[in-house]
mmCIF file of C-alpha atoms and ligand atoms in Angstrom:
data_model
loop_
_atom_site.group_PDB
_atom_site.id
_atom_site.type_symbol
_atom_site.label_atom_id
_atom_site.label_comp_id
_atom_site.label_asym_id
_atom_site.label_seq_id
_atom_site.Cartn_x
_atom_site.Cartn_y
_atom_site.Cartn_z
ATOM 1 C CA MET A 10 -15.400 -19.148 63.256
ATOM 2 C CA SER A 11 -19.170 -19.598 62.954
ATOM 3 C CA ALA A 12 -20.743 -22.749 61.578
ATOM 4 C CA LEU A 13 -21.931 -23.256 58.040
ATOM 5 C CA THR A 14 -25.627 -23.459 57.350
ATOM 6 C CA ASN A 15 -25.354 -26.064 54.592
ATOM 7 C CA LYS A 16 -23.308 -29.167 53.901
ATOM 8 C CA PRO A 17 -20.174 -28.306 51.944
ATOM 9 C CA ASP A 18 -21.296 -30.422 48.984
ATOM 10 C CA THR A 19 -24.687 -28.732 48.590
ATOM 11 C CA PRO A 20 -24.669 -25.986 45.984
ATOM 12 C CA SER A 21 -26.356 -22.977 47.414
ATOM 13 C CA ILE A 22 -26.233 -20.035 45.032
ATOM 14 C CA PRO A 23 -28.038 -19.971 41.658
ATOM 15 C CA VAL A 24 -26.398 -21.637 38.639
ATOM 16 C CA ILE A 25 -26.799 -19.601 35.442
ATOM 17 C CA SER A 26 -25.838 -20.753 31.945
ATOM 18 C CA PHE A 27 -24.341 -18.195 29.554
ATOM 19 C CA ALA A 28 -24.461 -20.579 26.598
ATOM 20 C CA ASP A 29 -24.324 -18.505 23.361
ATOM 21 C CA TYR A 30 -25.291 -15.415 25.358
ATOM 22 C CA SER A 31 -24.199 -12.799 22.841
ATOM 23 C CA ALA A 32 -25.774 -14.697 19.932
ATOM 24 C CA LEU A 33 -29.194 -14.943 21.608
ATOM 25 C CA ALA A 34 -32.160 -12.783 20.645
ATOM 26 C CA LEU A 35 -33.104 -10.023 23.102
ATOM 27 C CA PRO A 36 -35.893 -11.933 24.949
ATOM 28 C CA GLN A 37 -33.541 -14.867 25.645
ATOM 29 C CA ARG A 38 -30.705 -12.539 26.637
ATOM 30 C CA ARG A 39 -33.139 -10.816 28.962
ATOM 31 C CA HIS A 40 -34.073 -14.147 30.528
ATOM 32 C CA THR A 41 -30.415 -14.872 31.383
ATOM 33 C CA ALA A 42 -29.822 -11.268 32.467
ATOM 34 C CA THR A 43 -32.813 -11.328 34.825
ATOM 35 C CA GLN A 44 -31.628 -14.584 36.393
ATOM 36 C CA LEU A 45 -28.216 -13.002 36.978
ATOM 37 C CA VAL A 46 -29.603 -9.807 38.473
ATOM 38 C CA ASN A 47 -31.946 -11.780 40.736
ATOM 39 C CA ALA A 48 -29.003 -13.860 42.008
ATOM 40 C CA CYS A 49 -26.898 -10.722 42.548
ATOM 41 C CA THR A 50 -29.781 -8.973 44.326
ATOM 42 C CA LYS A 51 -30.366 -11.798 46.766
ATOM 43 C CA TYR A 52 -26.941 -13.396 47.206
ATOM 44 C CA GLY A 53 -24.435 -11.075 45.495
ATOM 45 C CA PHE A 54 -23.065 -14.325 44.058
ATOM 46 C CA ALA A 55 -23.868 -16.762 41.217
ATOM 47 C CA TYR A 56 -22.264 -19.732 39.507
ATOM 48 C CA ILE A 57 -21.828 -19.111 35.778
ATOM 49 C CA THR A 58 -21.578 -22.084 33.436
ATOM 50 C CA ASP A 59 -20.947 -22.060 29.652
ATOM 51 C CA HIS A 60 -19.003 -18.814 30.138
ATOM 52 C CA GLY A 61 -16.865 -19.344 27.062
ATOM 53 C CA VAL A 62 -13.472 -19.892 28.733
ATOM 54 C CA PRO A 63 -12.448 -23.396 27.585
ATOM 55 C CA ALA A 64 -11.892 -26.075 30.252
ATOM 56 C CA THR A 65 -8.441 -26.816 28.791
ATOM 57 C CA THR A 66 -7.460 -23.169 29.266
ATOM 58 C CA ILE A 67 -8.653 -23.124 32.878
ATOM 59 C CA GLN A 68 -6.843 -26.391 33.601
ATOM 60 C CA ARG A 69 -3.636 -24.981 32.080
ATOM 61 C CA ALA A 70 -3.959 -21.926 34.335
ATOM 62 C CA PHE A 71 -4.237 -24.187 37.393
ATOM 63 C CA ASP A 72 -1.310 -26.340 36.193
ATOM 64 C CA LEU A 73 0.958 -23.327 35.678
ATOM 65 C CA SER A 74 -0.157 -21.896 39.011
ATOM 66 C CA ALA A 75 0.679 -25.161 40.824
ATOM 67 C CA GLN A 76 4.073 -25.330 39.053
ATOM 68 C CA PHE A 77 4.839 -21.762 40.025
ATOM 69 C CA PHE A 78 3.985 -22.191 43.701
ATOM 70 C CA ALA A 79 5.849 -25.543 43.883
ATOM 71 C CA SER A 80 9.053 -23.929 42.572
ATOM 72 C CA PRO A 81 11.886 -22.872 44.915
ATOM 73 C CA VAL A 82 11.323 -19.728 46.950
ATOM 74 C CA ALA A 83 14.459 -18.180 45.406
ATOM 75 C CA SER A 84 12.876 -18.568 41.937
ATOM 76 C CA LYS A 85 9.501 -17.168 43.003
ATOM 77 C CA MET A 86 11.318 -14.252 44.586
ATOM 78 C CA LYS A 87 12.673 -13.260 41.162
ATOM 79 C CA ALA A 88 9.300 -11.560 40.666
ATOM 80 C CA PRO A 89 8.447 -10.219 44.135
ATOM 81 C CA HIS A 90 5.464 -8.042 44.945
ATOM 82 C CA PRO A 91 6.968 -4.524 45.140
ATOM 83 C CA PRO A 92 7.116 -3.049 48.663
ATOM 84 C CA GLY A 93 4.117 -0.980 49.760
ATOM 85 C CA TRP A 94 0.487 -1.082 48.734
ATOM 86 C CA ALA A 95 0.447 0.975 45.543
ATOM 87 C CA VAL A 96 1.351 -1.819 43.133
ATOM 88 C CA HIS A 97 -0.472 -5.174 43.151
ATOM 89 C CA ARG A 98 1.764 -7.307 40.981
ATOM 90 C CA GLY A 99 4.073 -10.281 41.337
ATOM 91 C CA TYR A 100 4.657 -12.826 44.065
ATOM 92 C CA SER A 101 3.339 -12.316 47.595
ATOM 93 C CA TRP A 102 4.777 -14.865 49.995
ATOM 94 C CA PRO A 103 2.768 -16.366 52.882
ATOM 95 C CA GLY A 104 2.041 -13.763 55.508
ATOM 96 C CA LEU A 105 2.902 -10.763 53.302
ATOM 97 C CA GLU A 106 -0.676 -9.835 52.595
ATOM 98 C CA LYS A 107 -3.350 -9.739 55.229
ATOM 99 C CA VAL A 108 -6.782 -9.096 53.854
ATOM 100 C CA SER A 109 -7.598 -7.349 57.112
ATOM 101 C CA ASN A 110 -4.906 -4.796 56.232
ATOM 102 C CA ALA A 111 -6.983 -3.762 53.246
ATOM 103 C CA THR A 112 -10.161 -3.492 55.286
ATOM 104 C CA SER A 113 -11.637 -0.109 56.001
ATOM 105 C CA SER A 114 -14.932 1.261 57.140
ATOM 106 C CA ASN A 115 -15.203 3.559 54.141
ATOM 107 C CA GLY A 116 -14.441 1.078 51.376
ATOM 108 C CA ASP A 117 -11.537 3.052 49.959
ATOM 109 C CA GLY A 118 -9.081 0.202 50.231
ATOM 110 C CA GLY A 119 -7.016 1.819 52.976
ATOM 111 C CA ALA A 120 -7.030 0.711 56.573
ATOM 112 C CA THR A 121 -8.967 2.995 58.884
ATOM 113 C CA GLU A 122 -7.310 4.021 62.102
ATOM 114 C CA GLY A 123 -9.040 5.518 65.117
ATOM 115 C CA ASN A 124 -9.438 9.262 64.623
ATOM 116 C CA GLY A 125 -11.671 10.315 67.426
ATOM 117 C CA ASP A 126 -14.871 10.171 65.381
ATOM 118 C CA GLY A 127 -16.180 6.882 66.775
ATOM 119 C CA ASN A 128 -14.068 4.624 64.589
ATOM 120 C CA GLU A 129 -11.868 3.429 67.468
ATOM 121 C CA GLU A 130 -13.858 0.250 67.878
ATOM 122 C CA ILE A 131 -13.467 -0.634 64.226
ATOM 123 C CA ALA A 132 -9.780 0.262 64.378
ATOM 124 C CA ALA A 133 -9.383 -2.033 67.398
ATOM 125 C CA GLN A 134 -11.087 -4.881 65.537
ATOM 126 C CA ILE A 135 -8.825 -4.360 62.545
ATOM 127 C CA ALA A 136 -5.774 -4.238 64.796
ATOM 128 C CA ALA A 137 -6.825 -7.573 66.322
ATOM 129 C CA LEU A 138 -7.314 -9.098 62.876
ATOM 130 C CA ARG A 139 -3.847 -7.965 61.856
ATOM 131 C CA GLU A 140 -2.401 -10.316 64.435
ATOM 132 C CA ILE A 141 -3.785 -13.201 62.356
ATOM 133 C CA THR A 142 -1.604 -14.532 59.572
ATOM 134 C CA ASP A 143 -3.221 -15.377 56.243
ATOM 135 C CA VAL A 144 -1.995 -18.824 55.228
ATOM 136 C CA LYS A 145 -1.734 -18.192 51.522
ATOM 137 C CA GLU A 146 0.614 -17.088 48.791
ATOM 138 C CA SER A 147 -0.358 -15.361 45.564
ATOM 139 C CA PHE A 148 0.846 -14.072 42.223
ATOM 140 C CA ASP A 149 -0.812 -10.968 40.741
ATOM 141 C CA ILE A 150 -0.946 -10.168 37.049
ATOM 142 C CA GLY A 151 -2.316 -7.160 35.214
ATOM 143 C CA SER A 152 -2.381 -5.782 31.715
ATOM 144 C CA ASP A 153 0.957 -4.858 30.161
ATOM 145 C CA GLY A 154 -0.980 -1.768 29.016
ATOM 146 C CA ASN A 155 -1.211 -0.472 32.585
ATOM 147 C CA ALA A 156 1.944 1.597 33.138
ATOM 148 C CA GLU A 157 1.010 2.502 36.735
ATOM 149 C CA GLN A 158 1.041 -1.162 37.745
ATOM 150 C CA PRO A 159 3.932 -2.747 35.851
ATOM 151 C CA ASN A 160 3.790 -6.532 35.683
ATOM 152 C CA GLN A 161 6.494 -8.395 37.589
ATOM 153 C CA TRP A 162 7.076 -11.314 35.222
ATOM 154 C CA PRO A 163 9.249 -14.191 36.445
ATOM 155 C CA PRO A 164 12.196 -15.088 34.165
ATOM 156 C CA GLU A 165 11.133 -17.023 31.051
ATOM 157 C CA GLU A 166 13.962 -19.549 31.472
ATOM 158 C CA LEU A 167 12.644 -20.513 34.919
ATOM 159 C CA TYR A 168 8.944 -20.474 33.974
ATOM 160 C CA PRO A 169 8.722 -21.211 30.252
ATOM 161 C CA GLY A 170 5.403 -20.199 28.717
ATOM 162 C CA PHE A 171 4.080 -18.607 31.923
ATOM 163 C CA ARG A 172 4.065 -15.015 30.682
ATOM 164 C CA GLY A 173 2.653 -15.853 27.236
ATOM 165 C CA PHE A 174 -0.139 -18.000 28.636
ATOM 166 C CA MET A 175 -1.108 -15.628 31.448
ATOM 167 C CA THR A 176 -1.210 -12.659 29.059
ATOM 168 C CA GLN A 177 -3.693 -14.501 26.846
ATOM 169 C CA PHE A 178 -5.656 -15.829 29.801
ATOM 170 C CA TYR A 179 -6.068 -12.285 31.126
ATOM 171 C CA GLU A 180 -7.633 -11.280 27.783
ATOM 172 C CA GLU A 181 -9.820 -14.368 27.687
ATOM 173 C CA MET A 182 -11.126 -13.605 31.182
ATOM 174 C CA ASN A 183 -11.764 -10.022 30.157
ATOM 175 C CA ARG A 184 -13.936 -11.206 27.249
ATOM 176 C CA ALA A 185 -15.965 -13.431 29.595
ATOM 177 C CA ALA A 186 -16.277 -10.542 32.049
ATOM 178 C CA MET A 187 -17.578 -8.136 29.404
ATOM 179 C CA GLN A 188 -20.389 -10.570 28.683
ATOM 180 C CA VAL A 189 -21.292 -10.711 32.373
ATOM 181 C CA LEU A 190 -21.246 -6.896 32.588
ATOM 182 C CA ARG A 191 -23.547 -6.650 29.567
ATOM 183 C CA ALA A 192 -25.961 -9.072 31.190
ATOM 184 C CA LEU A 193 -25.902 -7.132 34.456
ATOM 185 C CA ALA A 194 -26.724 -3.911 32.591
ATOM 186 C CA LEU A 195 -29.537 -5.524 30.622
ATOM 187 C CA GLY A 196 -30.980 -7.125 33.744
ATOM 188 C CA LEU A 197 -31.041 -3.788 35.555
ATOM 189 C CA LEU A 198 -32.520 -1.798 32.675
ATOM 190 C CA SER A 199 -36.251 -1.460 32.227
ATOM 191 C CA ASP A 200 -38.209 -0.376 29.166
ATOM 192 C CA ASP A 201 -38.261 3.143 30.669
ATOM 193 C CA ASP A 202 -34.512 3.274 30.106
ATOM 194 C CA ALA A 203 -34.873 2.655 26.369
ATOM 195 C CA GLY A 204 -33.689 5.270 23.854
ATOM 196 C CA GLU A 205 -35.840 6.850 21.122
ATOM 197 C CA GLU A 206 -35.563 3.781 18.920
ATOM 198 C CA GLY A 207 -36.338 1.471 21.841
ATOM 199 C CA GLU A 208 -32.673 0.510 22.221
ATOM 200 C CA LEU A 209 -31.199 -0.418 25.606
ATOM 201 C CA ASP A 210 -27.650 0.493 26.603
ATOM 202 C CA GLU A 211 -26.451 -3.030 27.320
ATOM 203 C CA ASP A 212 -22.874 -1.720 27.234
ATOM 204 C CA ALA A 213 -23.522 0.775 30.051
ATOM 205 C CA PHE A 214 -21.104 -1.023 32.440
ATOM 206 C CA ALA A 215 -18.836 -2.707 29.892
ATOM 207 C CA LYS A 216 -17.852 0.580 28.298
ATOM 208 C CA LEU A 217 -16.574 1.897 31.625
ATOM 209 C CA HIS A 218 -13.950 -0.887 31.667
ATOM 210 C CA SER A 219 -11.140 -0.500 29.141
ATOM 211 C CA GLY A 220 -9.776 -3.887 30.261
ATOM 212 C CA ALA A 221 -6.376 -2.449 31.240
ATOM 213 C CA TYR A 222 -7.085 -2.216 34.971
ATOM 214 C CA ASN A 223 -8.215 -5.726 35.849
ATOM 215 C CA GLN A 224 -6.260 -8.032 38.124
ATOM 216 C CA LEU A 225 -5.682 -11.730 37.622
ATOM 217 C CA ARG A 226 -4.613 -13.437 40.813
ATOM 218 C CA LEU A 227 -3.208 -16.930 41.272
ATOM 219 C CA LEU A 228 -3.850 -18.071 44.825
ATOM 220 C CA HIS A 229 -2.355 -21.001 46.731
ATOM 221 C CA TYR A 230 -3.493 -21.934 50.202
ATOM 222 C CA PRO A 231 -0.716 -24.299 51.340
ATOM 223 C CA PRO A 232 -1.435 -27.430 53.367
ATOM 224 C CA ILE A 233 -1.293 -26.952 57.085
ATOM 225 C CA PRO A 234 -0.477 -29.549 59.770
ATOM 226 C CA ILE A 235 -3.577 -31.026 61.349
ATOM 227 C CA ASP A 236 -2.297 -30.172 64.810
ATOM 228 C CA GLU A 237 -2.359 -26.494 63.822
ATOM 229 C CA VAL A 238 -5.991 -26.678 62.716
ATOM 230 C CA SER A 239 -7.223 -25.903 66.220
ATOM 231 C CA GLU A 240 -5.362 -22.602 65.929
ATOM 232 C CA TYR A 241 -7.310 -21.884 62.799
ATOM 233 C CA GLY A 242 -9.206 -18.635 63.062
ATOM 234 C CA LYS A 243 -7.171 -17.643 66.135
ATOM 235 C CA THR A 244 -3.618 -17.165 64.881
ATOM 236 C CA LYS A 245 -4.070 -18.403 61.324
ATOM 237 C CA THR A 246 -6.696 -18.129 58.621
ATOM 238 C CA ARG A 247 -6.897 -18.675 54.896
ATOM 239 C CA MET A 248 -8.749 -15.504 54.046
ATOM 240 C CA PRO A 249 -10.909 -13.643 56.569
ATOM 241 C CA SER A 250 -14.338 -12.321 55.722
ATOM 242 C CA HIS A 251 -14.367 -9.350 53.350
ATOM 243 C CA THR A 252 -16.221 -7.823 50.422
ATOM 244 C CA ASP A 253 -14.492 -7.192 47.093
ATOM 245 C CA TRP A 254 -14.198 -3.466 46.458
ATOM 246 C CA SER A 255 -14.347 -3.189 42.680
ATOM 247 C CA THR A 256 -17.121 -3.950 40.187
ATOM 248 C CA ILE A 257 -17.282 -7.719 39.752
ATOM 249 C CA THR A 258 -15.054 -10.717 40.465
ATOM 250 C CA LEU A 259 -14.937 -13.966 38.497
ATOM 251 C CA LEU A 260 -13.361 -16.919 40.269
ATOM 252 C CA PHE A 261 -12.237 -20.428 39.379
ATOM 253 C CA GLN A 262 -11.565 -22.834 42.224
ATOM 254 C CA ASP A 263 -10.100 -26.331 42.375
ATOM 255 C CA SER A 264 -11.947 -29.374 43.739
ATOM 256 C CA VAL A 265 -11.077 -28.779 47.409
ATOM 257 C CA GLY A 266 -13.700 -26.214 48.463
ATOM 258 C CA GLY A 267 -13.489 -23.703 51.277
ATOM 259 C CA LEU A 268 -15.181 -20.616 49.825
ATOM 260 C CA GLU A 269 -17.936 -19.450 52.179
ATOM 261 C CA VAL A 270 -20.469 -16.690 51.551
ATOM 262 C CA GLU A 271 -22.673 -14.894 54.070
ATOM 263 C CA VAL A 272 -26.291 -16.048 53.799
ATOM 264 C CA PRO A 273 -28.884 -13.517 52.545
ATOM 265 C CA GLU A 274 -30.293 -13.193 56.066
ATOM 266 C CA GLY A 275 -26.848 -12.048 57.261
ATOM 267 C CA GLY A 276 -26.161 -12.317 60.962
ATOM 268 C CA GLY A 277 -22.686 -13.780 60.477
ATOM 269 C CA LYS A 278 -24.007 -17.091 59.087
ATOM 270 C CA TYR A 279 -22.161 -18.473 56.075
ATOM 271 C CA MET A 280 -22.911 -21.069 53.402
ATOM 272 C CA ALA A 281 -20.400 -23.125 51.487
ATOM 273 C CA VAL A 282 -19.931 -22.336 47.802
ATOM 274 C CA PRO A 283 -18.064 -25.456 46.687
ATOM 275 C CA PRO A 284 -17.059 -26.388 43.141
ATOM 276 C CA LEU A 285 -20.085 -27.670 41.204
ATOM 277 C CA PRO A 286 -20.020 -31.470 40.931
ATOM 278 C CA SER A 287 -21.719 -31.156 37.529
ATOM 279 C CA ASP A 288 -19.236 -28.597 36.176
ATOM 280 C CA PRO A 289 -15.884 -28.247 37.909
ATOM 281 C CA TYR A 290 -14.950 -25.415 35.521
ATOM 282 C CA ALA A 291 -17.959 -23.235 36.376
ATOM 283 C CA MET A 292 -17.039 -19.740 37.524
ATOM 284 C CA VAL A 293 -18.192 -18.129 40.715
ATOM 285 C CA MET A 294 -19.169 -14.541 39.994
ATOM 286 C CA ASN A 295 -19.663 -11.923 42.700
ATOM 287 C CA VAL A 296 -20.570 -8.271 42.968
ATOM 288 C CA GLY A 297 -18.093 -5.751 44.396
ATOM 289 C CA ASP A 298 -18.734 -2.562 46.375
ATOM 290 C CA LEU A 299 -18.465 -0.215 43.384
ATOM 291 C CA MET A 300 -21.157 -2.103 41.476
ATOM 292 C CA VAL A 301 -23.486 -1.675 44.446
ATOM 293 C CA ARG A 302 -23.233 2.094 43.993
ATOM 294 C CA TRP A 303 -23.664 1.900 40.242
ATOM 295 C CA SER A 304 -26.792 -0.206 40.622
ATOM 296 C CA ASN A 305 -28.307 2.238 43.114
ATOM 297 C CA ASP A 306 -27.966 -0.380 45.829
ATOM 298 C CA ARG A 307 -29.989 -2.997 43.948
ATOM 299 C CA LEU A 308 -27.084 -5.425 43.734
ATOM 300 C CA LYS A 309 -25.388 -6.750 46.825
ATOM 301 C CA SER A 310 -21.676 -6.977 47.676
ATOM 302 C CA THR A 311 -21.602 -9.911 50.062
ATOM 303 C CA GLU A 312 -19.101 -10.854 52.748
ATOM 304 C CA HIS A 313 -17.134 -13.989 51.917
ATOM 305 C CA ARG A 314 -14.132 -15.850 53.278
ATOM 306 C CA VAL A 315 -12.068 -18.972 52.747
ATOM 307 C CA GLY A 316 -12.744 -21.411 55.516
ATOM 308 C CA LEU A 317 -11.148 -24.258 57.354
ATOM 309 C CA PRO A 318 -9.325 -26.658 55.030
ATOM 310 C CA PRO A 319 -10.720 -30.186 54.923
ATOM 311 C CA VAL A 320 -8.751 -32.387 57.293
ATOM 312 C CA ILE A 321 -7.780 -35.320 55.143
ATOM 313 C CA LYS A 322 -4.785 -37.459 55.836
ATOM 314 C CA ALA A 323 -2.443 -37.421 52.891
ATOM 315 C CA VAL A 324 -0.699 -40.713 52.469
ATOM 316 C CA ASP A 325 0.083 -40.669 48.767
ATOM 317 C CA GLY A 326 0.761 -37.000 48.112
ATOM 318 C CA SER A 327 -2.172 -36.773 45.732
ATOM 319 C CA ASN A 328 -3.750 -33.937 47.644
ATOM 320 C CA GLY A 329 -0.932 -31.488 47.187
ATOM 321 C CA SER A 330 0.514 -31.960 50.637
ATOM 322 C CA ASN A 331 3.619 -33.637 49.201
ATOM 323 C CA GLY A 332 2.846 -36.948 50.844
ATOM 324 C CA ALA A 333 3.233 -35.680 54.356
ATOM 325 C CA GLU A 334 0.757 -37.490 56.543
ATOM 326 C CA GLY A 335 -1.312 -35.329 58.835
ATOM 327 C CA MET A 336 -1.484 -32.306 56.575
ATOM 328 C CA THR A 337 -4.654 -30.705 55.256
ATOM 329 C CA LYS A 338 -5.240 -30.411 51.555
ATOM 330 C CA ALA A 339 -3.730 -27.583 49.596
ATOM 331 C CA ARG A 340 -6.187 -25.344 47.739
ATOM 332 C CA TYR A 341 -5.782 -23.290 44.563
ATOM 333 C CA SER A 342 -8.115 -20.614 43.245
ATOM 334 C CA ILE A 343 -7.925 -17.978 40.517
ATOM 335 C CA PRO A 344 -9.927 -14.766 41.016
ATOM 336 C CA TYR A 345 -10.150 -12.123 38.292
ATOM 337 C CA PHE A 346 -11.095 -8.677 39.586
ATOM 338 C CA LEU A 347 -12.735 -6.246 37.186
ATOM 339 C CA THR A 348 -11.689 -2.665 37.694
ATOM 340 C CA THR A 349 -12.726 0.480 35.903
ATOM 341 C CA ASP A 350 -10.335 3.069 34.578
ATOM 342 C CA PRO A 351 -8.841 5.179 37.426
ATOM 343 C CA ASP A 352 -10.591 8.428 36.478
ATOM 344 C CA LEU A 353 -13.968 6.757 36.719
ATOM 345 C CA LYS A 354 -13.202 5.408 40.154
ATOM 346 C CA LYS A 355 -12.592 8.921 41.432
ATOM 347 C CA ALA A 356 -15.806 10.152 39.861
ATOM 348 C CA ALA A 357 -17.962 7.252 41.110
HETATM 349 O O1 AKG B 18 -9.973 -18.175 47.095
HETATM 350 C C1 AKG B 18 -11.177 -17.922 47.070
HETATM 351 O O2 AKG B 18 -12.024 -18.785 46.842
HETATM 352 C C2 AKG B 18 -11.689 -16.527 47.357
HETATM 353 C C3 AKG B 18 -10.695 -15.446 47.089
HETATM 354 C C4 AKG B 18 -11.247 -14.080 47.388
HETATM 355 O O3 AKG B 18 -12.313 -13.908 47.905
HETATM 356 C C5 AKG B 18 -10.471 -12.885 47.013
HETATM 357 O O4 AKG B 18 -9.294 -13.046 46.582
HETATM 358 O O5 AKG B 18 -11.003 -11.757 47.143
HETATM 359 FE FE1 FE2 B 19 -12.959 -11.849 47.682
#
């Protein structure tokens, strides 16, 4: 795995405040929107602060996530991820999902096999990546309004409050996301795009998302023994490098760090995107492949991965490694993937 270009505690992508965004007058909204578009043009990534999701809500999401993953496997398996790749809901146990399995050369979410048209090399690379186990477990949640992807809720008696909270959290994240989509549209529009009355279609992207097709994902990267760290990147990884395929992703991460993003110059060099010391509840926002198309290639969908866990000896259990000495820290993150309605995806 290649080295990082910055120290893990040095913030590296722009930090943009969305304080009162929708209440601001157009020139101030435009200022924020331009900052966001500039960040997404250069890095494909930005930190967003003052996004409107309360810190207490985010903390509750992390608490419920940690409780879920700490519960017995038999309980977690009461809401298993259905077999196959069509439905992305419920509990995926460590090793079930390999991000490399969802990698393709044509961005359609399906793995590309060699077919005699020069893709053999890519297929061979993907096959090699498939030998690597992703050291993570996850729980995927969608809208109860999406009949094609039915939620797999765990039993209320085993996880009291989980369903109710996550349902509301999904909506809260959707509201924050709509604001980000409005800003992206405004930042990309110029005065030439104005209507007869001078109005700008700030809802151009937001209106393509009904909110029923997003995906809220609870992620847990379990601690790993220090003596397995040398295997890291060979037989084990947290999440290999990939781009997100949909429109935008909003992510909360805990204090551990590990998210790495390819530098604007590319060339396989990555920079750390750690939690902000000044605002641990800031979101990391990134652009997905579909948004690149919709912005006529102005915005960038950037490769990112989850890197080597910090090697810290746990002696008191405070780092999530259950007190076992010689384990790395556990890490939790919560991505929220914005997805358009299925008909639009086909048309895009
Ligand atoms: O856990 C993280 O920080 C990144 C997760 C991610 O990139 C993804 O789920 O697509
Ligand atoms: Fe991602």
